[in-house]
Short mmCIF file of C-alpha atoms (C1' of nucleotides) in Angstrom, two decimals:
data_model
loop_
_atom_site.label_atom_id
_atom_site.label_comp_id
_atom_site.label_asym_id
_atom_site.label_seq_id
_atom_site.Cartn_x
_atom_site.Cartn_y
_atom_site.Cartn_z
CA MET A 74 -1.78 32.45 -47.34
CA LEU A 75 -2.91 35.59 -45.67
CA GLU A 76 -1.49 38.82 -46.89
CA ARG A 77 1.73 39.66 -45.19
CA LYS A 78 1.47 43.12 -43.84
CA THR A 79 3.97 44.60 -41.44
CA ARG A 80 2.76 47.00 -38.88
CA LEU A 81 5.04 49.59 -40.40
CA GLN A 82 2.85 49.71 -43.41
CA THR A 83 -0.01 50.87 -41.28
CA TYR A 84 1.77 53.88 -39.87
CA ALA A 85 2.66 56.10 -42.73
CA GLU A 86 1.76 56.78 -46.30
CA LEU A 87 4.34 54.52 -47.78
CA THR A 88 4.77 54.52 -51.50
CA ALA A 89 4.80 51.38 -53.59
CA SER A 90 8.54 51.62 -53.76
CA ASP A 91 8.83 52.01 -49.98
CA ARG A 92 6.84 48.86 -49.58
CA THR A 93 8.96 46.98 -52.03
CA THR A 94 12.06 48.03 -50.17
CA ILE A 95 10.66 46.93 -46.86
CA GLN A 96 9.34 43.76 -48.38
CA SER A 97 12.73 42.80 -49.72
CA LEU A 98 14.31 43.54 -46.36
CA ILE A 99 11.79 41.26 -44.73
CA GLU A 100 12.12 38.46 -47.19
CA GLN A 101 15.85 38.13 -46.89
CA ARG A 102 16.04 36.02 -43.81
CA HIS A 103 13.28 33.97 -42.22
CA ARG A 104 13.28 31.89 -39.13
CA PHE A 105 10.72 29.44 -37.83
CA VAL A 106 10.14 29.07 -34.14
CA ALA A 107 8.12 26.24 -32.64
CA ALA A 108 5.28 26.99 -30.27
CA ARG A 109 6.41 27.55 -26.68
CA ARG A 110 10.01 28.16 -27.64
CA ASP A 111 11.85 31.44 -27.37
CA VAL A 112 12.34 33.81 -30.24
CA VAL A 113 14.74 35.81 -28.09
CA SER A 114 15.74 34.54 -24.68
CA GLU A 115 16.15 36.69 -21.61
CA GLY A 116 19.67 38.00 -21.32
CA GLN A 117 20.55 37.19 -24.87
CA ALA A 118 22.33 39.79 -26.98
CA PRO A 119 20.07 40.69 -29.88
CA ARG A 120 21.67 40.38 -33.29
CA TYR A 121 18.72 41.10 -35.52
CA ILE A 122 15.56 43.06 -35.47
CA ASN A 123 12.72 40.58 -35.46
CA VAL A 124 9.50 41.13 -37.32
CA VAL A 125 6.58 38.79 -36.77
CA ILE A 126 5.45 37.45 -40.10
CA ASP A 127 3.05 34.87 -38.79
CA GLY A 128 1.95 33.42 -35.48
CA TRP A 129 1.49 34.84 -32.00
CA GLY A 130 4.18 35.56 -29.46
CA CYS A 131 4.70 37.55 -26.33
CA ARG A 132 7.27 39.69 -24.66
CA TYR A 133 7.80 38.43 -21.12
CA LYS A 134 9.95 38.89 -18.09
CA HIS A 135 10.72 36.83 -15.01
CA LEU A 136 11.21 38.04 -11.47
CA PRO A 137 14.30 36.67 -9.72
CA ASP A 138 12.17 34.01 -8.02
CA GLY A 139 10.64 32.78 -11.24
CA ARG A 140 7.28 34.50 -11.39
CA ARG A 141 6.49 35.33 -15.00
CA GLN A 142 4.80 38.38 -16.43
CA VAL A 143 3.75 38.83 -20.03
CA LEU A 144 4.60 42.40 -21.02
CA ALA A 145 3.05 42.58 -24.45
CA LEU A 146 1.52 40.46 -27.15
CA MET A 147 3.27 40.18 -30.48
CA LEU A 148 0.95 39.68 -33.42
CA PRO A 149 1.69 39.34 -37.11
CA GLY A 150 3.23 42.52 -38.45
CA ASP A 151 4.67 43.56 -35.11
CA LEU A 152 8.23 44.69 -34.83
CA CYS A 153 9.85 43.19 -31.79
CA ASP A 154 12.72 45.46 -30.95
CA ALA A 155 13.35 48.32 -33.24
CA ASN A 156 15.77 50.05 -30.93
CA VAL A 157 17.47 47.30 -29.14
CA GLN A 158 20.84 47.39 -30.82
CA VAL A 159 22.09 49.65 -28.08
CA LEU A 160 21.65 46.89 -25.56
CA ARG A 161 24.27 44.46 -24.46
CA ARG A 162 21.64 41.98 -23.41
CA THR A 163 17.90 42.17 -23.33
CA ASP A 164 16.18 42.37 -19.99
CA HIS A 165 13.26 40.34 -21.25
CA GLY A 166 12.49 37.52 -23.61
CA ILE A 167 10.20 36.97 -26.54
CA GLY A 168 8.40 33.70 -26.62
CA ALA A 169 6.33 31.98 -29.28
CA ILE A 170 2.79 31.12 -28.29
CA THR A 171 1.97 29.44 -31.58
CA PRO A 172 4.52 28.37 -34.18
CA MET A 173 5.94 31.58 -35.56
CA THR A 174 7.60 32.85 -38.67
CA ILE A 175 10.05 35.61 -37.94
CA ALA A 176 11.85 37.88 -40.35
CA GLU A 177 15.29 38.82 -39.18
CA ILE A 178 16.49 42.21 -40.31
CA MET A 179 20.00 43.53 -40.01
CA PRO A 180 19.84 46.55 -37.74
CA ASP A 181 22.19 48.50 -39.96
CA ALA A 182 20.09 47.88 -43.03
CA LEU A 183 17.05 49.21 -41.28
CA SER A 184 18.68 52.32 -39.87
CA GLU A 185 20.20 53.05 -43.24
CA LEU A 186 16.80 52.72 -44.78
CA ALA A 187 15.23 55.00 -42.21
CA PHE A 188 18.00 57.48 -42.72
CA ASP A 189 17.41 57.61 -46.45
CA ASN A 190 13.64 57.52 -46.27
CA PRO A 191 11.79 59.84 -43.94
CA ARG A 192 8.48 58.08 -44.46
CA ILE A 193 9.91 54.83 -43.26
CA ALA A 194 11.62 56.61 -40.40
CA ARG A 195 8.30 58.08 -39.46
CA ALA A 196 6.65 54.69 -39.60
CA LEU A 197 9.28 53.27 -37.28
CA TRP A 198 8.77 56.18 -34.97
CA TRP A 199 5.08 55.48 -34.88
CA ASN A 200 5.62 51.85 -34.21
CA ASP A 201 7.66 52.69 -31.13
CA HIS A 202 5.12 55.16 -30.04
CA VAL A 203 2.23 52.75 -30.23
CA SER A 204 4.02 50.04 -28.32
CA SER A 205 5.02 52.52 -25.68
CA SER A 206 1.45 53.73 -25.40
CA THR A 207 0.27 50.15 -25.11
CA GLN A 208 2.78 49.54 -22.33
CA ARG A 209 1.35 52.50 -20.47
CA GLU A 210 -2.15 51.15 -20.85
CA TRP A 211 -1.04 47.81 -19.48
CA ILE A 212 0.39 49.55 -16.44
CA ALA A 213 -2.94 51.27 -15.90
CA SER A 214 -4.71 47.98 -16.40
CA LEU A 215 -2.64 46.04 -13.92
CA GLY A 216 -2.73 48.82 -11.39
CA GLN A 217 -6.37 49.82 -11.56
CA ARG A 218 -8.59 47.31 -13.25
CA SER A 219 -10.23 44.36 -11.52
CA ALA A 220 -9.71 40.83 -12.76
CA ARG A 221 -12.87 40.91 -14.83
CA GLU A 222 -12.01 44.29 -16.30
CA ARG A 223 -8.48 43.25 -17.19
CA ILE A 224 -9.64 40.19 -19.04
CA ALA A 225 -12.35 42.09 -20.88
CA THR A 226 -9.77 44.69 -21.83
CA LEU A 227 -7.36 42.08 -23.09
CA PHE A 228 -10.04 40.58 -25.32
CA CYS A 229 -10.86 44.03 -26.67
CA GLU A 230 -7.24 44.88 -27.38
CA ILE A 231 -6.69 41.64 -29.22
CA HIS A 232 -9.85 42.07 -31.21
CA HIS A 233 -8.92 45.57 -32.32
CA ARG A 234 -5.36 44.67 -33.19
CA LEU A 235 -6.38 41.63 -35.19
CA LYS A 236 -9.01 43.62 -36.99
CA LEU A 237 -6.37 46.15 -37.98
CA ILE A 238 -4.30 43.49 -39.68
CA GLY A 239 -7.29 41.86 -41.29
CA ARG A 240 -7.40 38.78 -39.13
CA CYS A 241 -10.87 39.15 -37.71
CA ASP A 242 -13.92 37.61 -39.27
CA GLY A 243 -16.54 39.96 -37.91
CA PRO A 244 -16.77 39.21 -34.21
CA VAL A 245 -14.76 36.02 -34.53
CA CYS A 246 -11.03 35.70 -34.22
CA GLU A 247 -8.35 33.23 -33.46
CA PHE A 248 -7.31 33.05 -29.83
CA PRO A 249 -4.40 30.69 -29.23
CA LEU A 250 -3.62 31.89 -25.71
CA THR A 251 -4.20 29.40 -22.96
CA GLN A 252 -5.85 30.59 -19.80
CA ALA A 253 -2.44 30.31 -18.18
CA ASP A 254 -1.11 32.75 -20.78
CA VAL A 255 -3.93 35.13 -20.01
CA ALA A 256 -3.06 34.75 -16.35
CA ASP A 257 0.56 35.71 -17.02
CA ALA A 258 -0.56 38.73 -19.00
CA THR A 259 -3.09 39.95 -16.47
CA GLY A 260 -1.20 39.17 -13.29
CA LEU A 261 -3.87 36.74 -12.13
CA THR A 262 -4.07 33.09 -11.29
CA PRO A 263 -5.12 30.65 -14.00
CA VAL A 264 -7.92 29.48 -11.76
CA HIS A 265 -9.22 32.98 -11.35
CA VAL A 266 -8.91 33.70 -15.05
CA ASN A 267 -11.05 30.67 -15.66
CA ARG A 268 -13.75 31.89 -13.36
CA MET A 269 -13.79 35.35 -14.87
CA VAL A 270 -13.94 33.96 -18.40
CA GLN A 271 -16.90 31.92 -17.37
CA ASP A 272 -18.59 34.99 -15.96
CA LEU A 273 -18.10 36.78 -19.27
CA ARG A 274 -19.55 33.77 -21.05
CA ARG A 275 -22.48 33.61 -18.67
CA ASP A 276 -23.15 37.27 -19.38
CA ARG A 277 -23.25 36.49 -23.10
CA LEU A 278 -20.41 38.87 -23.84
CA ILE A 279 -18.06 36.36 -25.38
CA GLU A 280 -17.69 32.81 -26.52
CA LEU A 281 -14.34 31.18 -26.13
CA SER A 282 -13.52 27.63 -26.98
CA GLY A 283 -11.12 25.70 -29.06
CA ARG A 284 -8.77 28.42 -30.07
CA THR A 285 -11.51 30.76 -31.12
CA LEU A 286 -12.82 33.90 -29.50
CA THR A 287 -16.18 35.34 -30.46
CA ILE A 288 -17.13 38.71 -29.11
CA LEU A 289 -20.89 38.64 -28.82
CA ASP A 290 -21.34 42.21 -27.67
CA LEU A 291 -18.34 44.42 -28.27
CA PRO A 292 -19.78 47.69 -26.94
CA GLN A 293 -20.82 45.98 -23.76
CA LEU A 294 -17.50 44.19 -23.41
CA GLN A 295 -15.68 47.47 -23.87
CA GLU A 296 -17.80 48.99 -21.17
CA VAL A 297 -17.13 46.14 -18.81
CA GLY A 298 -13.40 46.53 -19.39
CA LEU A 299 -13.46 50.34 -19.38
CA PHE A 300 -11.78 49.92 -22.71
CA THR A 301 -11.17 52.77 -25.10
CA PRO A 302 -9.15 51.89 -28.17
CA SER A 303 -7.43 55.26 -28.32
CA TYR A 304 -4.20 53.96 -26.87
CA LEU A 305 -3.76 51.76 -29.91
CA HIS A 306 -3.87 54.92 -32.04
CA LEU A 307 -5.83 53.14 -34.70
CA ASP A 308 -7.16 56.46 -35.86
CA GLN A 309 -3.77 57.54 -37.03
CA THR A 310 -3.07 54.48 -39.04
CA ILE A 311 -3.77 54.10 -42.68
CA LEU A 312 -5.63 50.89 -42.32
CA ALA A 313 -8.02 52.18 -39.73
CA GLU A 314 -10.90 51.55 -42.04
CA CYS A 315 -10.28 47.89 -42.71
CA MET B 155 21.77 75.65 -6.43
CA LEU B 156 22.34 72.01 -7.18
CA GLU B 157 24.18 71.16 -10.30
CA ARG B 158 21.86 70.93 -13.23
CA LYS B 159 22.44 67.66 -14.89
CA THR B 160 20.10 66.32 -17.52
CA ARG B 161 19.71 62.64 -17.81
CA LEU B 162 21.08 62.91 -21.30
CA GLN B 163 24.45 63.71 -19.90
CA THR B 164 24.56 60.39 -18.17
CA TYR B 165 24.02 58.36 -21.30
CA ALA B 166 26.87 59.11 -23.60
CA GLU B 167 30.34 60.49 -23.64
CA LEU B 168 29.35 64.01 -24.39
CA THR B 169 32.07 66.50 -25.04
CA ALA B 170 32.29 69.84 -23.31
CA SER B 171 30.90 71.46 -26.40
CA ASP B 172 27.99 68.99 -26.54
CA ARG B 173 27.15 69.90 -23.02
CA THR B 174 27.30 73.57 -23.73
CA THR B 175 24.96 73.10 -26.65
CA ILE B 176 22.48 71.14 -24.58
CA GLN B 177 22.84 73.56 -21.74
CA SER B 178 21.98 76.50 -23.92
CA LEU B 179 18.98 74.65 -25.31
CA ILE B 180 17.79 73.99 -21.80
CA GLU B 181 18.34 77.47 -20.56
CA GLN B 182 16.32 79.17 -23.21
CA ARG B 183 12.90 78.71 -21.80
CA HIS B 184 11.95 77.82 -18.26
CA ARG B 185 8.59 77.25 -16.72
CA PHE B 186 7.61 76.89 -13.09
CA VAL B 187 4.81 74.60 -12.10
CA ALA B 188 3.27 74.62 -8.65
CA ALA B 189 2.98 71.41 -6.68
CA ARG B 190 -0.07 69.34 -7.60
CA ARG B 191 -0.63 71.13 -10.88
CA ASP B 192 -0.18 69.66 -14.32
CA VAL B 193 2.91 70.10 -16.41
CA VAL B 194 1.07 68.55 -19.33
CA SER B 195 -2.60 67.71 -19.05
CA GLU B 196 -4.21 64.61 -20.43
CA GLY B 197 -5.40 65.13 -23.95
CA GLN B 198 -3.36 68.24 -24.46
CA ALA B 199 -1.33 68.65 -27.63
CA PRO B 200 2.32 68.84 -26.66
CA ARG B 201 4.15 71.85 -28.01
CA TYR B 202 7.52 71.48 -26.35
CA ILE B 203 9.72 68.78 -25.07
CA ASN B 204 9.85 69.12 -21.32
CA VAL B 205 12.96 68.47 -19.30
CA VAL B 206 12.76 68.34 -15.53
CA ILE B 207 15.25 70.77 -14.09
CA ASP B 208 14.12 70.57 -10.53
CA GLY B 209 11.36 68.99 -8.48
CA TRP B 210 9.47 65.71 -8.69
CA GLY B 211 6.65 64.86 -11.02
CA CYS B 212 4.85 61.87 -12.40
CA ARG B 213 3.38 60.60 -15.58
CA TYR B 214 -0.17 59.47 -14.93
CA LYS B 215 -3.28 58.24 -16.63
CA HIS B 216 -6.94 58.04 -15.70
CA LEU B 217 -9.38 55.28 -16.52
CA PRO B 218 -12.70 56.50 -17.92
CA ASP B 219 -14.29 56.22 -14.49
CA GLY B 220 -11.64 58.32 -12.81
CA ARG B 221 -9.31 55.79 -11.26
CA ARG B 222 -5.78 57.13 -11.46
CA GLN B 223 -2.56 55.28 -12.14
CA VAL B 224 0.90 56.74 -11.91
CA LEU B 225 2.90 55.40 -14.85
CA ALA B 226 6.34 56.72 -14.03
CA LEU B 227 8.16 59.07 -11.77
CA MET B 228 9.88 62.09 -13.23
CA LEU B 229 12.97 63.19 -11.37
CA PRO B 230 15.38 66.04 -12.05
CA GLY B 231 17.18 65.48 -15.33
CA ASP B 232 14.40 63.37 -16.82
CA LEU B 233 13.15 64.06 -20.28
CA CYS B 234 9.38 63.87 -20.37
CA ASP B 235 8.48 63.13 -23.92
CA ALA B 236 11.29 62.99 -26.39
CA ASN B 237 9.19 61.53 -29.13
CA VAL B 238 5.81 62.96 -28.64
CA GLN B 239 5.75 65.44 -31.47
CA VAL B 240 4.06 62.81 -33.59
CA LEU B 241 1.04 62.87 -31.34
CA ARG B 242 -2.05 64.94 -31.81
CA ARG B 243 -2.80 64.73 -28.13
CA THR B 244 -1.16 62.88 -25.32
CA ASP B 245 -2.94 59.93 -23.82
CA HIS B 246 -1.59 60.72 -20.39
CA GLY B 247 -0.69 63.66 -18.24
CA ILE B 248 2.35 64.81 -16.37
CA GLY B 249 1.75 66.20 -12.94
CA ALA B 250 3.95 68.02 -10.50
CA ILE B 251 4.34 66.40 -7.11
CA THR B 252 6.53 69.16 -5.72
CA PRO B 253 6.99 72.59 -7.28
CA MET B 254 8.88 71.99 -10.48
CA THR B 255 11.15 73.84 -12.82
CA ILE B 256 10.73 72.67 -16.38
CA ALA B 257 12.86 73.49 -19.39
CA GLU B 258 10.85 73.69 -22.58
CA ILE B 259 12.72 72.72 -25.68
CA MET B 260 11.56 73.24 -29.22
CA PRO B 261 11.18 69.79 -30.76
CA ASP B 262 12.77 70.95 -33.98
CA ALA B 263 15.81 72.31 -32.22
CA LEU B 264 16.35 69.02 -30.51
CA SER B 265 15.92 66.86 -33.58
CA GLU B 266 18.23 69.13 -35.50
CA LEU B 267 20.77 68.81 -32.76
CA ALA B 268 20.44 65.03 -32.71
CA PHE B 269 20.76 64.96 -36.46
CA ASP B 270 23.99 66.92 -36.37
CA ASN B 271 25.45 65.21 -33.38
CA PRO B 272 25.46 61.43 -33.16
CA ARG B 273 26.53 61.44 -29.53
CA ILE B 274 23.53 63.43 -28.55
CA ALA B 275 21.33 61.26 -30.73
CA ARG B 276 22.70 58.27 -28.95
CA ALA B 277 22.03 59.83 -25.61
CA LEU B 278 18.42 60.48 -26.60
CA TRP B 279 18.14 56.92 -27.80
CA TRP B 280 19.38 55.71 -24.45
CA ASN B 281 16.99 57.88 -22.59
CA ASP B 282 14.06 56.31 -24.43
CA HIS B 283 15.43 52.92 -23.87
CA VAL B 284 15.76 53.32 -20.14
CA SER B 285 12.27 54.69 -19.71
CA SER B 286 10.88 51.89 -21.80
CA SER B 287 12.75 49.36 -19.73
CA THR B 288 11.43 50.98 -16.59
CA GLN B 289 7.90 50.77 -17.93
CA ARG B 290 8.39 47.07 -18.48
CA GLU B 291 9.62 46.63 -14.95
CA TRP B 292 6.56 48.43 -13.63
CA ILE B 293 4.34 46.06 -15.57
CA ALA B 294 6.13 43.12 -13.98
CA SER B 295 5.84 44.79 -10.62
CA LEU B 296 2.14 45.44 -10.82
CA GLY B 297 1.42 42.03 -12.25
CA GLN B 298 3.57 39.87 -10.05
CA ARG B 299 4.74 41.57 -6.90
CA SER B 300 2.82 41.67 -3.65
CA ALA B 301 1.98 44.97 -1.99
CA ARG B 302 4.98 44.80 0.27
CA GLU B 303 7.27 43.88 -2.61
CA ARG B 304 5.98 46.68 -4.80
CA ILE B 305 6.56 49.28 -2.17
CA ALA B 306 10.02 47.99 -1.37
CA THR B 307 10.81 48.03 -5.08
CA LEU B 308 9.58 51.58 -5.45
CA PHE B 309 11.82 52.74 -2.62
CA CYS B 310 14.77 50.97 -4.22
CA GLU B 311 14.13 52.46 -7.64
CA ILE B 312 13.88 55.94 -6.23
CA HIS B 313 17.00 55.49 -4.18
CA HIS B 314 19.04 54.33 -7.16
CA ARG B 315 17.75 57.01 -9.46
CA LEU B 316 18.42 59.76 -6.97
CA LYS B 317 21.85 58.42 -6.29
CA LEU B 318 22.61 58.57 -9.99
CA ILE B 319 21.84 62.26 -10.12
CA GLY B 320 23.68 62.99 -6.92
CA ARG B 321 20.66 63.60 -4.75
CA CYS B 322 21.24 60.94 -2.13
CA ASP B 323 23.10 61.55 1.06
CA GLY B 324 24.22 58.03 1.78
CA PRO B 325 21.09 56.12 2.73
CA VAL B 326 19.04 59.29 3.09
CA CYS B 327 17.04 60.97 0.39
CA GLU B 328 14.17 63.28 -0.11
CA PHE B 329 10.80 61.62 -0.52
CA PRO B 330 8.01 64.07 -1.30
CA LEU B 331 5.45 61.46 -2.34
CA THR B 332 2.44 61.14 -0.10
CA GLN B 333 1.21 57.68 0.72
CA ALA B 334 -1.66 58.38 -1.65
CA ASP B 335 0.89 58.98 -4.43
CA VAL B 336 2.58 55.71 -3.61
CA ALA B 337 -0.84 54.07 -3.75
CA ASP B 338 -1.45 55.48 -7.24
CA ALA B 339 1.94 54.25 -8.38
CA THR B 340 1.60 50.77 -6.94
CA GLY B 341 -2.05 50.15 -7.67
CA LEU B 342 -2.88 49.83 -3.99
CA THR B 343 -5.09 51.59 -1.52
CA PRO B 344 -3.60 54.38 0.59
CA VAL B 345 -4.66 52.50 3.69
CA HIS B 346 -2.85 49.40 2.59
CA VAL B 347 0.23 51.35 1.59
CA ASN B 348 0.27 52.75 5.08
CA ARG B 349 0.20 49.32 6.65
CA MET B 350 2.95 48.01 4.42
CA VAL B 351 5.15 51.03 5.08
CA GLN B 352 4.72 50.40 8.76
CA ASP B 353 5.73 46.79 8.31
CA LEU B 354 8.90 47.88 6.55
CA ARG B 355 9.59 50.30 9.37
CA ARG B 356 8.91 47.64 11.97
CA ASP B 357 11.40 45.38 10.19
CA ARG B 358 14.02 48.13 10.44
CA LEU B 359 14.42 48.33 6.67
CA ILE B 360 13.47 51.96 6.24
CA GLU B 361 12.63 55.13 8.05
CA LEU B 362 10.14 57.44 6.46
CA SER B 363 8.83 60.64 7.92
CA GLY B 364 8.54 64.23 7.02
CA ARG B 365 9.55 64.13 3.44
CA THR B 366 12.62 62.05 4.08
CA LEU B 367 13.33 58.42 3.31
CA THR B 368 16.17 56.59 4.97
CA ILE B 369 17.04 53.15 3.77
CA LEU B 370 18.43 51.34 6.77
CA ASP B 371 19.30 48.11 5.02
CA LEU B 372 19.46 48.38 1.26
CA PRO B 373 20.51 44.80 0.49
CA GLN B 374 17.71 43.49 2.63
CA LEU B 375 15.18 45.90 1.16
CA GLN B 376 16.21 44.85 -2.33
CA GLU B 377 15.72 41.27 -1.36
CA VAL B 378 12.29 41.96 0.05
CA GLY B 379 11.31 43.71 -3.15
CA LEU B 380 13.01 41.21 -5.45
CA PHE B 381 14.70 44.29 -6.80
CA THR B 382 17.57 44.18 -9.23
CA PRO B 383 18.72 47.55 -10.53
CA SER B 384 19.60 46.20 -13.96
CA TYR B 385 16.47 47.60 -15.58
CA LEU B 386 17.67 51.11 -14.81
CA HIS B 387 20.79 50.34 -16.83
CA LEU B 388 22.93 52.27 -14.43
CA ASP B 389 25.93 50.25 -15.51
CA GLN B 390 25.85 51.77 -18.93
CA THR B 391 25.78 55.31 -17.78
CA ILE B 392 28.76 57.50 -17.33
CA LEU B 393 27.81 58.63 -13.92
CA ALA B 394 27.31 55.17 -12.50
CA GLU B 395 30.09 55.79 -10.04
CA CYS B 396 28.64 58.91 -8.43
"C1'" DC C 46 -7.20 79.18 16.66
"C1'" DG C 47 -9.01 76.78 12.81
"C1'" DG C 48 -8.45 74.28 8.61
"C1'" DA C 49 -6.58 71.30 5.47
"C1'" DG C 50 -3.97 67.67 4.32
"C1'" DC C 51 -1.82 63.66 5.64
"C1'" DC C 52 -1.04 59.62 8.44
"C1'" DT C 53 -2.81 55.99 11.42
"C1'" DT C 54 -5.88 52.43 13.30
"C1'" DG C 55 -9.82 49.13 13.62
"C1'" DA C 56 -13.49 46.14 11.99
"C1'" DG C 57 -15.52 43.85 8.53
"C1'" DA C 58 -16.33 42.84 3.47
"C1'" DT C 59 -14.56 41.52 -0.95
"C1'" DT C 60 -11.42 39.93 -4.16
"C1'" DT C 61 -8.11 36.90 -5.40
"C1'" DA C 62 -4.98 33.02 -4.38
"C1'" DT C 63 -4.08 28.27 -3.02
"C1'" DC C 64 -4.69 23.48 -2.93
"C1'" DA C 65 -6.68 19.53 -4.65
"C1'" DA C 66 -9.10 16.81 -7.72
"C1'" DG C 67 -11.64 15.45 -11.82
"C1'" DG C 68 -12.88 15.71 -16.79
"C1'" DG C 69 -12.25 16.75 -21.71
"C1'" DT C 70 -9.59 16.40 -25.85
"C1'" DA C 71 -6.06 15.88 -29.17
"C1'" DG C 72 -2.22 13.66 -30.48
"C1'" DT C 73 0.81 9.30 -30.22
"C1'" DG C 74 2.20 4.75 -30.31
"C1'" DG C 75 0.96 0.05 -30.22
"C1'" DC D 3 -8.67 1.48 -33.85
"C1'" DC D 4 -7.77 1.73 -29.07
"C1'" DA D 5 -5.31 3.07 -25.05
"C1'" DC D 6 -2.46 6.41 -23.10
"C1'" DT D 7 -0.46 10.57 -22.09
"C1'" DA D 8 -0.07 15.36 -21.87
"C1'" DC D 9 -2.12 19.49 -21.66
"C1'" DC D 10 -5.74 22.27 -20.73
"C1'" DC D 11 -10.07 23.55 -18.65
"C1'" DT D 12 -13.25 23.29 -14.78
"C1'" DT D 13 -14.99 23.04 -10.01
"C1'" DG D 14 -15.08 23.21 -4.92
"C1'" DA D 15 -13.44 24.40 -0.43
"C1'" DT D 16 -10.62 27.24 2.17
"C1'" DA D 17 -7.08 30.72 3.09
"C1'" DA D 18 -4.79 34.99 2.37
"C1'" DA D 19 -4.36 39.52 0.56
"C1'" DT D 20 -6.34 43.66 -0.17
"C1'" DC D 21 -10.14 46.95 -0.01
"C1'" DT D 22 -13.81 49.71 2.15
"C1'" DC D 23 -15.69 52.50 5.49
"C1'" DA D 24 -15.23 55.15 9.39
"C1'" DA D 25 -13.03 57.74 12.75
"C1'" DG D 26 -9.36 60.07 15.16
"C1'" DG D 27 -4.86 62.37 15.56
"C1'" DC D 28 -0.95 65.01 13.99
"C1'" DT D 29 1.36 68.93 11.83
"C1'" DC D 30 1.83 72.85 9.27
"C1'" DC D 31 0.18 77.14 7.85
"C1'" DG D 32 -2.58 81.11 7.49
#
DNA sequence: CGGAGCCTTGAGATTTATCAAGGGTAGTGG
DNA sequence: CCACTACCCTTGATAAATCTCAAGGCTCCG
């Protein structure tokens, strides 16, 4: 099994004992969610803080008439809703794209931990900050980038995030999203996503088949997508080098 | 002068003494920013936490090639960047739309205050939560709503937010955004914004001229925009009734 | 009076969506 | 092992939404 590494552990110089504490918190309660089922449904009152141990998911939201928008991708190590205890009910859902393993943490246990341990508090802080920054980049993407640019950007983001958690084999990584998922994330039609993906293939920038994405020319793909990884704040993470 | 009311004061049952404390924090250091100038520039290292006392601003971001996206509107009472001390440099800017009065708060003073006072901490928490929720709604808007729907939604959001801070006179409110600003916020072209605004006028849903917006038929406008105010979490604020 | 900034309008191009159909593939049950 | 189904990807033709370019008008202010 791949090393389990929460995103928290990438955000601050945690000591061995910090990690053990977090690890034990994470191991207490696991939940398995089948592909295409909800981890947290829209409107549901959140009871736990969910940490993705394995599998891919997404945060999503529906308009009143049923149109669906993916708000963020959740990859292994991601913390779903650090601050959501305040909420009566969530205004969005979290869905599993692949089968997922989720660690459920008691909110109180985590806040206690953060209270006692400034390094962990800081890591949580950072986690929020990065997801907020990523949300902002998605707004810019949806507002300003063309279809081709959005898709290129999405591929770049995924590549960088997977690399950070050690789930990239050079230019190759897993890619379990369907083109319909990509459409929901980019605000495009599945048909149009398909055409743009084919363009990127034709230009020898990527290969995509099965559930595998290969980035043939990352610098070029980044240029096509006007992608700069700064919003992921990889530079301020400990694992930036891996 | 209009009552100064920070957004914080709408998020928790603050006592008179809490308010005095916040008030004194806010009164210590004021800054005036001319219209169309930056409050915080992109890439700048933030030194203070900025609270909007008066005037309208926006959070914005540029793509590498210069395209500009407005990420959020900043109205009186809004806290610009509660958590940004962690950052070396911001990945976005904050610009003044009208002349603005900004209170600059020392980050340390605020965190100390939050540490000592759980009600204020809770209010800060809420503030973050609402802006995050609003960001999510903007993602959904840009991804899924048509031009007409986005513009209707923007008008509705502004109306509700202004009403909350007591800056609506019935259906009438100030609206200092140019159509180019609306274009940057909705990811559209100024020309197209113009046409959609005219449609909404023609349908007797709004009036917009000078710097004044009148919503002639709010329920209908909300329906056109598929707008539901829940993401603003007005229901959980103290001032929901005003 | 002259600018500058903003709004408005028209014509035509481009991007993206819609509708419809066919093909591949993996898993399932007989 | 084969047939079948379900899900996904692909393609084409056409329509709709949005953008681009260009020009003119209005209003406010110096």
